[in-house]
Coordinates of N, CA and C and ligand atoms in Angstrom, one line a residue:
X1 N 148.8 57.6 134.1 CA 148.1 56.3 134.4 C 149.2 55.2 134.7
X2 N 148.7 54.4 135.6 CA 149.5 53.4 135.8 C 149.0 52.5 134.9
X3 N 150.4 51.7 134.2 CA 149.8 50.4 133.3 C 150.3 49.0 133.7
X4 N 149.4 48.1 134.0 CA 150.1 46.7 134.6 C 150.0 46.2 132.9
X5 N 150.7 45.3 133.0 CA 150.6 43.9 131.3 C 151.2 42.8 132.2
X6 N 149.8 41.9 131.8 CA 150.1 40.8 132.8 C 150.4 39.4 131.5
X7 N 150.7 38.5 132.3 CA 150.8 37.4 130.8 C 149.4 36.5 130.4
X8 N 148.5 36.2 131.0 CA 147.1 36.6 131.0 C 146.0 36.8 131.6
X9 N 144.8 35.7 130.8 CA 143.6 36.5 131.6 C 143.6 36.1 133.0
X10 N 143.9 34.8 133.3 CA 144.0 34.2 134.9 C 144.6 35.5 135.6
X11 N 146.3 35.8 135.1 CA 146.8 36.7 135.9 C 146.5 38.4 135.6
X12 N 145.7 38.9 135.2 CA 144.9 40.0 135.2 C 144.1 40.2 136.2
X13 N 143.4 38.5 136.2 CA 142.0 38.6 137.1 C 142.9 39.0 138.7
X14 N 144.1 38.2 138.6 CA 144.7 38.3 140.2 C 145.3 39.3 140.7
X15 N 145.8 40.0 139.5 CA 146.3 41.2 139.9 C 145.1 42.0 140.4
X16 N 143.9 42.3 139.4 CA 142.6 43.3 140.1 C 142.1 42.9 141.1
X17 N 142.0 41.6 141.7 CA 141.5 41.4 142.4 C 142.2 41.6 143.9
X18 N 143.7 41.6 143.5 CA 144.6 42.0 144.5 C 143.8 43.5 144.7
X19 N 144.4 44.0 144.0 CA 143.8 45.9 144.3 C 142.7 45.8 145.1
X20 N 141.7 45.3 144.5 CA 140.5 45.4 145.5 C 140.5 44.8 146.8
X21 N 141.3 43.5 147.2 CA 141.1 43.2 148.1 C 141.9 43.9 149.4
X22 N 142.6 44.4 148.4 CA 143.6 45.6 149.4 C 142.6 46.7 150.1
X23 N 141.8 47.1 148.8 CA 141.1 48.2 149.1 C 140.2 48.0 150.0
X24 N 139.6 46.8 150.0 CA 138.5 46.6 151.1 C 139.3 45.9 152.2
X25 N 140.4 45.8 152.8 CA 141.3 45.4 153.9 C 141.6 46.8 154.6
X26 N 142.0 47.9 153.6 CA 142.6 48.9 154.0 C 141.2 49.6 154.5
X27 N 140.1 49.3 154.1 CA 138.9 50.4 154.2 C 137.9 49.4 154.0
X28 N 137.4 48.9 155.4 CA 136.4 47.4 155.3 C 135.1 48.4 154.8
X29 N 135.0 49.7 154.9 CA 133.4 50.4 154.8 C 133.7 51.0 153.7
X30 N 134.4 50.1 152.3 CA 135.1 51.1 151.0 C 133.3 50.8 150.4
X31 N 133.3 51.8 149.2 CA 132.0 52.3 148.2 C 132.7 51.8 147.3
X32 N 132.7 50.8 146.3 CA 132.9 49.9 145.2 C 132.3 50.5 144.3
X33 N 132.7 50.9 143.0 CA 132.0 50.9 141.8 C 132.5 49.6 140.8
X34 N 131.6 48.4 140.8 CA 131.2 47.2 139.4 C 131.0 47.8 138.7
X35 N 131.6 46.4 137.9 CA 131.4 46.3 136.3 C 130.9 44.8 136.0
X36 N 130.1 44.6 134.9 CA 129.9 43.6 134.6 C 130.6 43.2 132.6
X37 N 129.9 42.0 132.2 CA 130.5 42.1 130.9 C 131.8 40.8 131.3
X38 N 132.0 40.3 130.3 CA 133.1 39.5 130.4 C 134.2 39.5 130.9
X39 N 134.7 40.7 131.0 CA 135.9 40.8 131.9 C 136.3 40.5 133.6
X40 N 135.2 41.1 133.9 CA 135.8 40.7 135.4 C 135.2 39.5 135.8
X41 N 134.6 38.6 135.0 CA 134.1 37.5 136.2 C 135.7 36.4 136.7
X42 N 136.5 36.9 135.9 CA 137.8 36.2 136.6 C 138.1 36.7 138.4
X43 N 138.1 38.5 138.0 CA 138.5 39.3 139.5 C 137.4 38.7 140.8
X44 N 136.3 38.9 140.2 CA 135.3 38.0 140.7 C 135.3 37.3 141.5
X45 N 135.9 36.1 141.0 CA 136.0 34.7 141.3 C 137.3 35.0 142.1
X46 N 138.7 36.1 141.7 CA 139.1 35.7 143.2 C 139.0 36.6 143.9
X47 N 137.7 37.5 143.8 CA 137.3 37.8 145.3 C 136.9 36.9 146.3
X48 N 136.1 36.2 145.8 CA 135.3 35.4 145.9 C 136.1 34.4 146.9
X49 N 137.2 33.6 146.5 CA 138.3 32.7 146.6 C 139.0 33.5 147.8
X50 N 139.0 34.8 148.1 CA 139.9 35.4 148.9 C 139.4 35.4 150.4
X51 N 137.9 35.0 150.1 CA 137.2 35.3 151.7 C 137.3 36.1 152.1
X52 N 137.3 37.3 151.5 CA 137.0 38.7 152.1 C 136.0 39.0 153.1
X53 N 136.1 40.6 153.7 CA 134.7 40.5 154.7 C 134.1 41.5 153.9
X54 N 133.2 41.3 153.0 CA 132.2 42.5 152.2 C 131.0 42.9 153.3
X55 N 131.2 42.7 155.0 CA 130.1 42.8 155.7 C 130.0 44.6 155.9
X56 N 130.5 45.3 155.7 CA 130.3 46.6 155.3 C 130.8 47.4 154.2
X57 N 131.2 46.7 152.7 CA 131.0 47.2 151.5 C 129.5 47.9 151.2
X58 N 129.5 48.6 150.6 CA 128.7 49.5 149.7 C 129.2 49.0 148.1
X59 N 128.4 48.6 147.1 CA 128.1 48.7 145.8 C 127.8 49.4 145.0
X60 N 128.0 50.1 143.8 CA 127.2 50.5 143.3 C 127.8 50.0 141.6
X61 N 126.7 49.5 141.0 CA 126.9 48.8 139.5 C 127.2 50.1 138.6
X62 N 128.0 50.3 137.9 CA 128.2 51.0 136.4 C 126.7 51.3 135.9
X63 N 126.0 50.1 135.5 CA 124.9 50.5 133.9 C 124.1 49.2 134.3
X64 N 122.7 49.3 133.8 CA 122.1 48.1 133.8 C 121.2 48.6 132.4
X65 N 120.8 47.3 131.7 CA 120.2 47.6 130.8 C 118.4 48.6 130.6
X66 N 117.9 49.2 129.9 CA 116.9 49.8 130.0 C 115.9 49.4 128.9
X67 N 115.1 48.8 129.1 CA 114.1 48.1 130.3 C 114.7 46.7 130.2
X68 N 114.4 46.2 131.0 CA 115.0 44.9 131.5 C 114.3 44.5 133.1
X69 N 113.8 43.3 133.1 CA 113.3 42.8 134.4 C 114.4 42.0 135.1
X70 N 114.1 42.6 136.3 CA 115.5 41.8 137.6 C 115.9 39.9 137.2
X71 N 114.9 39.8 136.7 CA 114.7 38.3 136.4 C 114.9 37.8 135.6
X72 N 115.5 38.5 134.2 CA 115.9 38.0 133.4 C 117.5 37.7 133.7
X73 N 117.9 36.6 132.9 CA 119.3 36.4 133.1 C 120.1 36.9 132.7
X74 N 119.6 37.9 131.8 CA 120.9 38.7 131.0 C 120.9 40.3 132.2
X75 N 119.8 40.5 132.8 CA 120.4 41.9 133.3 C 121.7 41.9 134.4
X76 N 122.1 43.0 134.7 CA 122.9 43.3 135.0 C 123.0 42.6 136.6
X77 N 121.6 42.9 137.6 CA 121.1 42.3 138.5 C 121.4 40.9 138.8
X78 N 121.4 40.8 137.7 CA 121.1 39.1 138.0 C 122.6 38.6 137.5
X79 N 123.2 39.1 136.9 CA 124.7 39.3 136.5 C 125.7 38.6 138.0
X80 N 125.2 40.6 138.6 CA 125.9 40.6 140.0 C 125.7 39.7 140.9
X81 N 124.4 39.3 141.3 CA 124.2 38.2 141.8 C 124.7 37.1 142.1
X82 N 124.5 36.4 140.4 CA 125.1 34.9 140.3 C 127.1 35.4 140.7
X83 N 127.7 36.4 140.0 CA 129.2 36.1 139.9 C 130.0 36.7 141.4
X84 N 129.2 37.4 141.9 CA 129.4 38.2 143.5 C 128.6 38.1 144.6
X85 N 127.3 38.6 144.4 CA 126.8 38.8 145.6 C 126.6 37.6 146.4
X86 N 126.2 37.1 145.8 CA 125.3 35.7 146.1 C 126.2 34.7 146.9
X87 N 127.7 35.3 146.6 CA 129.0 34.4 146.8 C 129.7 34.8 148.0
X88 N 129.3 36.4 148.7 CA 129.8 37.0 149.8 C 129.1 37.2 150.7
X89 N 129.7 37.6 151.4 CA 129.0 38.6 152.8 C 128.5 39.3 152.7
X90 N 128.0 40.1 151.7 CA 127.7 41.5 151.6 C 125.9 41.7 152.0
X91 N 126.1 43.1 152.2 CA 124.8 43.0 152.7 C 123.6 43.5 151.7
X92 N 122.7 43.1 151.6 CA 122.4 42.9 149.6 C 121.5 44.2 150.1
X93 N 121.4 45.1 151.2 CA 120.6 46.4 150.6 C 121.6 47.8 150.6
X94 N 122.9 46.7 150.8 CA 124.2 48.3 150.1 C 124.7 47.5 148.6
X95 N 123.8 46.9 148.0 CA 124.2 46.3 146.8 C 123.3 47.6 146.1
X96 N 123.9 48.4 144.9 CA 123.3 49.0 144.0 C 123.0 49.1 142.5
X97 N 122.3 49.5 142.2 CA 122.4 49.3 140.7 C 120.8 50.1 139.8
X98 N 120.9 50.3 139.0 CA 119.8 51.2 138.5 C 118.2 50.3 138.1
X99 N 117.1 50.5 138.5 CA 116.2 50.2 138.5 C 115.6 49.9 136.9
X100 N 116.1 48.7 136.3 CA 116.0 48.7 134.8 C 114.5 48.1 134.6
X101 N 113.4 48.5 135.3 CA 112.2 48.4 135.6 C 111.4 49.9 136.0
X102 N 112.4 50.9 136.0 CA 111.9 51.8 136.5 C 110.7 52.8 135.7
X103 N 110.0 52.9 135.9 CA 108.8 53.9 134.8 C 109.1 55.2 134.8
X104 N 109.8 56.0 135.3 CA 110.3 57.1 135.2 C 112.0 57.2 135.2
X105 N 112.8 56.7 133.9 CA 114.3 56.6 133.9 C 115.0 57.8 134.4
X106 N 114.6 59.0 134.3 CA 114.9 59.9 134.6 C 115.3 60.3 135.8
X107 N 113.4 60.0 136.5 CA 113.9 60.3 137.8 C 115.2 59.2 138.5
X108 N 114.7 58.0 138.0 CA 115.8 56.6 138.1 C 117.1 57.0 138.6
X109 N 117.3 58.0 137.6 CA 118.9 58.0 137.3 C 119.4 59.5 138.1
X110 N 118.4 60.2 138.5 CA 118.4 61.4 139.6 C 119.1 60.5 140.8
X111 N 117.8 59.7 141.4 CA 117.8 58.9 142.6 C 119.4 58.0 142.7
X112 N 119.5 57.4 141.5 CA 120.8 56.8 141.6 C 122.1 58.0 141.5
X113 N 122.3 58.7 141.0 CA 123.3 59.6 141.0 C 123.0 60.1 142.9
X114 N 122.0 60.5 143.1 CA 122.1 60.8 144.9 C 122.3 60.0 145.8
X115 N 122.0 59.0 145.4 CA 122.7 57.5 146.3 C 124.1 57.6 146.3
X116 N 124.9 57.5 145.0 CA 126.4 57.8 145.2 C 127.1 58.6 146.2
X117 N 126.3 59.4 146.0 CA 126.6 61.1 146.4 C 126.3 60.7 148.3
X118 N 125.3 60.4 149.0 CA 124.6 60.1 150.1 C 125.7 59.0 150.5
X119 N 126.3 58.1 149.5 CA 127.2 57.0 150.2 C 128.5 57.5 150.5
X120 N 128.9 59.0 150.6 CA 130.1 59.5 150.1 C 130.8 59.1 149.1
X121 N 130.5 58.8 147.7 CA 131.5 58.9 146.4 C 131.8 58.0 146.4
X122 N 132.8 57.5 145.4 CA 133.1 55.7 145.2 C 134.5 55.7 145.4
X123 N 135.1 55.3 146.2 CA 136.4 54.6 146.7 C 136.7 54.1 145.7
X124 N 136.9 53.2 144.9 CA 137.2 52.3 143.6 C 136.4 52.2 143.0
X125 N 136.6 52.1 141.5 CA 135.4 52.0 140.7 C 136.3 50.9 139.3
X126 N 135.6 50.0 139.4 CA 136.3 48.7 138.4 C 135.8 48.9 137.3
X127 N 136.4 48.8 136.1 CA 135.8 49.1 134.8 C 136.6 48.4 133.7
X128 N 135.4 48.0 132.7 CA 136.0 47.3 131.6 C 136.1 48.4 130.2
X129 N 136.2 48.0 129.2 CA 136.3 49.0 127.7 C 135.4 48.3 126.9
X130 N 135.2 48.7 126.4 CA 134.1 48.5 125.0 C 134.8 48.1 123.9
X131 N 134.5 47.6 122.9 CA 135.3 47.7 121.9 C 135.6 49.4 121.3
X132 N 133.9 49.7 121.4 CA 134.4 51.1 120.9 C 134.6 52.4 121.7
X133 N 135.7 51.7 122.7 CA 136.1 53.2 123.7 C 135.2 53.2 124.8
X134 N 134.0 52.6 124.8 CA 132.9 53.3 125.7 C 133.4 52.5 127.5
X135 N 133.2 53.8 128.0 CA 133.1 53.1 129.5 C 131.6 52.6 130.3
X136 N 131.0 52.5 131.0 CA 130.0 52.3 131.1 C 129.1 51.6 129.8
X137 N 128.0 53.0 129.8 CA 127.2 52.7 128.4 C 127.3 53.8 128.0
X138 N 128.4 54.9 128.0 CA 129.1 56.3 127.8 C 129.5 55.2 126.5
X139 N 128.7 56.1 125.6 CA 129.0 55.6 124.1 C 129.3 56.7 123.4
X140 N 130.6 56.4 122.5 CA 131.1 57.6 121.6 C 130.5 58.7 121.0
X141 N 130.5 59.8 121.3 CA 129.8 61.2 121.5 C 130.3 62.3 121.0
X142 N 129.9 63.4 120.9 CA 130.3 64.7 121.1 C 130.8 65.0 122.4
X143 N 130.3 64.7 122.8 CA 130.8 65.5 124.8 C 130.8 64.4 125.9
X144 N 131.0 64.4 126.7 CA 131.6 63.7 127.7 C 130.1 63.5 128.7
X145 N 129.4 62.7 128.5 CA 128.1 63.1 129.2 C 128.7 62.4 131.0
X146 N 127.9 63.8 131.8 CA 128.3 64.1 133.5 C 127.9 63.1 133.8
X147 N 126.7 62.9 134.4 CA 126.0 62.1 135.7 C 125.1 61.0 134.9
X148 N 125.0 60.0 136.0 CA 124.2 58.8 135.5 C 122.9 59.6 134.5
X149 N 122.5 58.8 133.1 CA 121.9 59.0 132.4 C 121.3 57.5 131.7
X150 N 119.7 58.0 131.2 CA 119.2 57.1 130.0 C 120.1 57.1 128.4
X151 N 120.6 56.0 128.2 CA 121.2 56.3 127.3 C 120.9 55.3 125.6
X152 N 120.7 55.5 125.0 CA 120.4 54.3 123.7 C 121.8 53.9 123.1
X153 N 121.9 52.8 123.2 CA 123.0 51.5 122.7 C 123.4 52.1 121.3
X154 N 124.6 51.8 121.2 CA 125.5 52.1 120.0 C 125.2 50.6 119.4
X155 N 124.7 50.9 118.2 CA 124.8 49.0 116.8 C 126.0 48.4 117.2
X156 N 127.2 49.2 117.5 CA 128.4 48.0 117.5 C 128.3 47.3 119.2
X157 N 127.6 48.2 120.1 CA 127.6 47.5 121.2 C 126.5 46.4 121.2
X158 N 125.1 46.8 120.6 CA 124.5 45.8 120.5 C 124.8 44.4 119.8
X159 N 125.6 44.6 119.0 CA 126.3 43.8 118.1 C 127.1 43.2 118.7
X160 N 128.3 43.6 119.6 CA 129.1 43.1 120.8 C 128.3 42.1 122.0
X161 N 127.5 43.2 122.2 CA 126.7 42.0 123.5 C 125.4 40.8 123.3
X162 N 125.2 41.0 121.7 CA 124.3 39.9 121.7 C 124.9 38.5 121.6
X163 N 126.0 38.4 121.9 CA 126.7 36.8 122.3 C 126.1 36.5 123.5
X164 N 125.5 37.2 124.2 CA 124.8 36.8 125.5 C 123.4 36.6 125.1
X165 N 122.9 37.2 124.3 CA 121.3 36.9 123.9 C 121.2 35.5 123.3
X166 N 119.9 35.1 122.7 CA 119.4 34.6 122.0 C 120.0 35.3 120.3
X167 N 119.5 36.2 120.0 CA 119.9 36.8 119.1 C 119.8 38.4 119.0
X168 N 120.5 39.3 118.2 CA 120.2 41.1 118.4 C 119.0 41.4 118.9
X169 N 118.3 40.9 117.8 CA 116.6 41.3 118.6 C 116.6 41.5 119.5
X170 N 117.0 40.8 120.7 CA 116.9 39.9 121.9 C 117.4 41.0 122.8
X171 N 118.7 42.1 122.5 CA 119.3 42.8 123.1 C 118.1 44.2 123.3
X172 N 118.4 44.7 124.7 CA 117.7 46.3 125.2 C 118.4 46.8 124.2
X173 N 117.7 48.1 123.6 CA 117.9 49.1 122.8 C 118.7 50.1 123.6
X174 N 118.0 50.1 125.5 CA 119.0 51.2 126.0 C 119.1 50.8 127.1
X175 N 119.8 52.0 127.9 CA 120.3 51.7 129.1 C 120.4 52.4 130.3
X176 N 120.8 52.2 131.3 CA 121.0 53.5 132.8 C 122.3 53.6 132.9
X177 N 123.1 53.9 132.9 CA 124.6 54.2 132.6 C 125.0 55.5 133.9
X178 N 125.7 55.1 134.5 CA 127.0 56.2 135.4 C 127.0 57.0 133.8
X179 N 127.3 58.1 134.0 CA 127.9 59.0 133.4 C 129.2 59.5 133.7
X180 N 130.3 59.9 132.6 CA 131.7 59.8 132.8 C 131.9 60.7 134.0
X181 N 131.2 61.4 134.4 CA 131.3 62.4 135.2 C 131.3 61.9 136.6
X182 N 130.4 60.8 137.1 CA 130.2 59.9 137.8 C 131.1 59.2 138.1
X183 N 131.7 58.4 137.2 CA 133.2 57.6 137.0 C 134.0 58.5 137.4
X184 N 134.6 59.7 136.7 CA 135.3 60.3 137.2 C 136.0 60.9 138.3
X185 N 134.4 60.9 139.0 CA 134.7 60.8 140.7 C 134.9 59.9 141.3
X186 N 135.1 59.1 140.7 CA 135.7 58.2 142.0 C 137.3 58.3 142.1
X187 N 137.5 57.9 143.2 CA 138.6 58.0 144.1 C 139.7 57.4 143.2
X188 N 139.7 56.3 142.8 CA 140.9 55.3 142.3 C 139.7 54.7 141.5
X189 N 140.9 54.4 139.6 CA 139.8 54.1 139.0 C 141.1 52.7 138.6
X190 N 139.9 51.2 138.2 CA 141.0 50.2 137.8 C 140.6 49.6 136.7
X191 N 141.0 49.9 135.3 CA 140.1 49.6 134.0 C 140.7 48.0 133.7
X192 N 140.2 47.5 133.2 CA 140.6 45.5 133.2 C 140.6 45.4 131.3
X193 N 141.5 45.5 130.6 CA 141.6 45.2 129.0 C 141.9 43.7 128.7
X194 N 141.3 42.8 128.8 CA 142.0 41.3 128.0 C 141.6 41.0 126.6
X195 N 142.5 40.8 126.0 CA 142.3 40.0 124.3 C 142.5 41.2 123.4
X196 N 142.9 39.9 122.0 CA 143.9 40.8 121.1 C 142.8 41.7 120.5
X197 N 141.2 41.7 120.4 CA 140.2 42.4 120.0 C 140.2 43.9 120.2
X198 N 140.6 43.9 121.5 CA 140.8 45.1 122.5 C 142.5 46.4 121.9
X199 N 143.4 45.3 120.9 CA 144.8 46.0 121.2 C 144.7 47.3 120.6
X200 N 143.9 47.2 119.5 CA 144.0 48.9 119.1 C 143.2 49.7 119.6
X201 N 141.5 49.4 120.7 CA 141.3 50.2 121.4 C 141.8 51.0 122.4
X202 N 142.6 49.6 123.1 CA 143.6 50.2 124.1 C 144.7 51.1 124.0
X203 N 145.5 51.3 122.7 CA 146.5 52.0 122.6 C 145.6 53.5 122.1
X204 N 144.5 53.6 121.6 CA 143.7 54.8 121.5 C 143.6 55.4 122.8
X205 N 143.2 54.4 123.4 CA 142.4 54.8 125.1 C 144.0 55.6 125.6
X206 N 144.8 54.8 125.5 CA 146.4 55.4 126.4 C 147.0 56.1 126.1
X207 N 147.2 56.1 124.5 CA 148.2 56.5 123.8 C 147.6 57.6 123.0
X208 N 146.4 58.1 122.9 CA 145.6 58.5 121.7 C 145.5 59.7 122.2
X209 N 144.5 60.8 121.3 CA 144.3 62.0 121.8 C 143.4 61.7 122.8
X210 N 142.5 62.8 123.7 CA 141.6 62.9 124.9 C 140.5 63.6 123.3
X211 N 139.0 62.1 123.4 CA 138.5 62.6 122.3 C 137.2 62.2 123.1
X212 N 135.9 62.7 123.1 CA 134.6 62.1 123.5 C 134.1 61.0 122.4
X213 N 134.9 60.6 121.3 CA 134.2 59.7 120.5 C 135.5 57.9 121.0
X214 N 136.1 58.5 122.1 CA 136.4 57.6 122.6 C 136.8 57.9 124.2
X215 N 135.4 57.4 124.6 CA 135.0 57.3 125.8 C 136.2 57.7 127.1
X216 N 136.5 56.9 126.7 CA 137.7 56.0 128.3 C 139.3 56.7 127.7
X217 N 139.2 57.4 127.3 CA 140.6 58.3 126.7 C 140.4 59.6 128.1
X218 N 139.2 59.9 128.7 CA 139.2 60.9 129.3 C 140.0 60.4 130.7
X219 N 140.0 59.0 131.1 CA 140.6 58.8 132.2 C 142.3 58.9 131.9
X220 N 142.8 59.6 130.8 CA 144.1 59.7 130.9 C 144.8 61.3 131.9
X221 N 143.0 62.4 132.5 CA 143.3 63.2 132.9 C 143.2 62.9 134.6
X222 N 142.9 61.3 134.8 CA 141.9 61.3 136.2 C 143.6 61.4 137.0
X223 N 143.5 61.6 138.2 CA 145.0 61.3 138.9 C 145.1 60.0 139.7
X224 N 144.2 59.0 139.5 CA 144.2 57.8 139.9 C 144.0 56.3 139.5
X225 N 144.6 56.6 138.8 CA 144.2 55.1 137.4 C 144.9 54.0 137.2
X226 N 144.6 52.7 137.2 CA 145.4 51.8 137.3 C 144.9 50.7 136.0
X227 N 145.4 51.1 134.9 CA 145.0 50.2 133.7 C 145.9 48.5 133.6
X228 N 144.9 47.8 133.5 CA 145.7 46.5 133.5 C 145.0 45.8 132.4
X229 N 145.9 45.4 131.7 CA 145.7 44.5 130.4 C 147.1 42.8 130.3
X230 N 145.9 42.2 129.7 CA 146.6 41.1 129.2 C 147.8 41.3 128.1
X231 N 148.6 40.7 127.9 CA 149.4 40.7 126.9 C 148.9 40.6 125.1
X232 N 147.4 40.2 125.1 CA 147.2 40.3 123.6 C 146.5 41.4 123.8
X233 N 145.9 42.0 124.9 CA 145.3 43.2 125.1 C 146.8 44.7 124.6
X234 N 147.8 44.2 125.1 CA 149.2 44.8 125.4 C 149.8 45.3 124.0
X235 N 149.5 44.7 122.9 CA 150.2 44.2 121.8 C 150.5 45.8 121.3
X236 N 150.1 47.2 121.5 CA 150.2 47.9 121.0 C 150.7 49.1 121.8
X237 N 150.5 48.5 123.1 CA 150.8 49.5 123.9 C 152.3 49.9 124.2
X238 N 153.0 51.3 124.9 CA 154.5 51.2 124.6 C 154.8 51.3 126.6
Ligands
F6R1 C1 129.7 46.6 131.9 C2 130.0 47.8 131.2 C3 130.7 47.8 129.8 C4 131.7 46.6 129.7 C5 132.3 46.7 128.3 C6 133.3 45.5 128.1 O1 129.1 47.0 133.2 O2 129.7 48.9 131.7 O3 131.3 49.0 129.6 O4 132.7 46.8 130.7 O5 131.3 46.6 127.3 O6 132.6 44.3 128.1 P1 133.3 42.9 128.1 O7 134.1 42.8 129.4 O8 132.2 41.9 128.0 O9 134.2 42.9 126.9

């Protein structure tokens, strides 16, 4: 794995956003795998700032919450919207993401794993960490679960993400999640670590054994990985 340690979150954001903007210069028709969650709305913003041409990007979102209406402010939808879409070129019916309205999750999550697949695979795929290891909504497990899946929220993530709610209540119980297997196919993967909360996940994620009770340790076997952490993210890393 490649490891960037930048001095912080501004310059984190600039560095990933470099990558990407590489990647869609070098490949104006690249397949993008987002992330949402607090980390990348920095990369975001200097996509955003970079004036890129996203006029033939393809999207496809990580996880959106399950059930959840496009309309609420906390889904994922509406996430992408306000911090990207809304802000580029892109053409909003190669924007993707899992139907967190859908009445059959199942099939949901069939349909979205074949869209991947139908767009040729994901060229980059941008990813944050969990506190607890998890990539997507690939929450600490027995096994490494394959393809996009219905998945029920771990307490510590609901616990983690209800700073965005009103209150826990307030948070989906579950979700539509890529499956690591999903992730794993993509082409070039770019994980984003900021803050000291993160330093001993990170040194598990890099430095630790390859465990399914911590998610994102499996990208230490991917051959294309570009981990970039802030310096309080860094604190443990060698
Ligand atoms: C978001 C996602 C999650 C987040 C992770 C970190 O689409 O899939 O895995 O990347 O929970 O979230 P933040 O960046 O808010 O700490």
């Amino acid at each position: 794995m490649k490891i960037i340690i930048t001095d912080n979150y501004n310059t984190l954001s600039a560095a990933a956003g470099d990558i990407i903007a590489q990647q869609i210069k070098a490949k104006p028709d690249s397949v993008l795998g987002l992330a949402t969650g607090s980390t990348p709305i920095g990369t975001y913003k200097h996509l955003v700032e970079a004036g890129l041409d996203f006029s033939n990007v393809q999207a496809f979102n990580l996880d959106e919450y399950y059930p959840i209406p496009r309309t609420n402010d906390q889904s994922y939808y509406y996430f992408m919207n306000e911090n990207l879409f809304s802000q580029v070129n892109i053409d909003k019916k190669n924007t993707h993401i899992q139907n967190g309205e859908a009445s059959d999750p199942q099939a949901e999550c069939q349909r979205y794993e074949d869209a991947i697949k139908g767009a040729g695979g994901i060229d980059l795929q941008l990813l944050g960490l969990g506190l607890n290891g998890h990539i997507g909504f690939n929450e600490p497990d027995s096994h490494f679960p394959k393809a996009t899946h219905h998945v029920a929220l771990d307490e510590s993530t609901i616990e983690a993400n209800s700073r965005f709610f009103a209150s826990s209540d307030d948070v989906p119980r579950h979700a539509l999640t890529m499956g690591i297997g999903t992730i794993f196919n993509a082409r070039k993967i770019v994980m984003l670590i900021s803050g000291e909360a993160k330093a001993d996940i990170a040194k598990a994620v890099i430095h630790g054994n390859i465990d399914p009770q911590i998610p994102a340790s499996i990208l230490q076997l991917h051959p294309d990985v570009t981990i970039i952490l802030d310096k309080d993210a860094a604190k443990y890393v060698k």
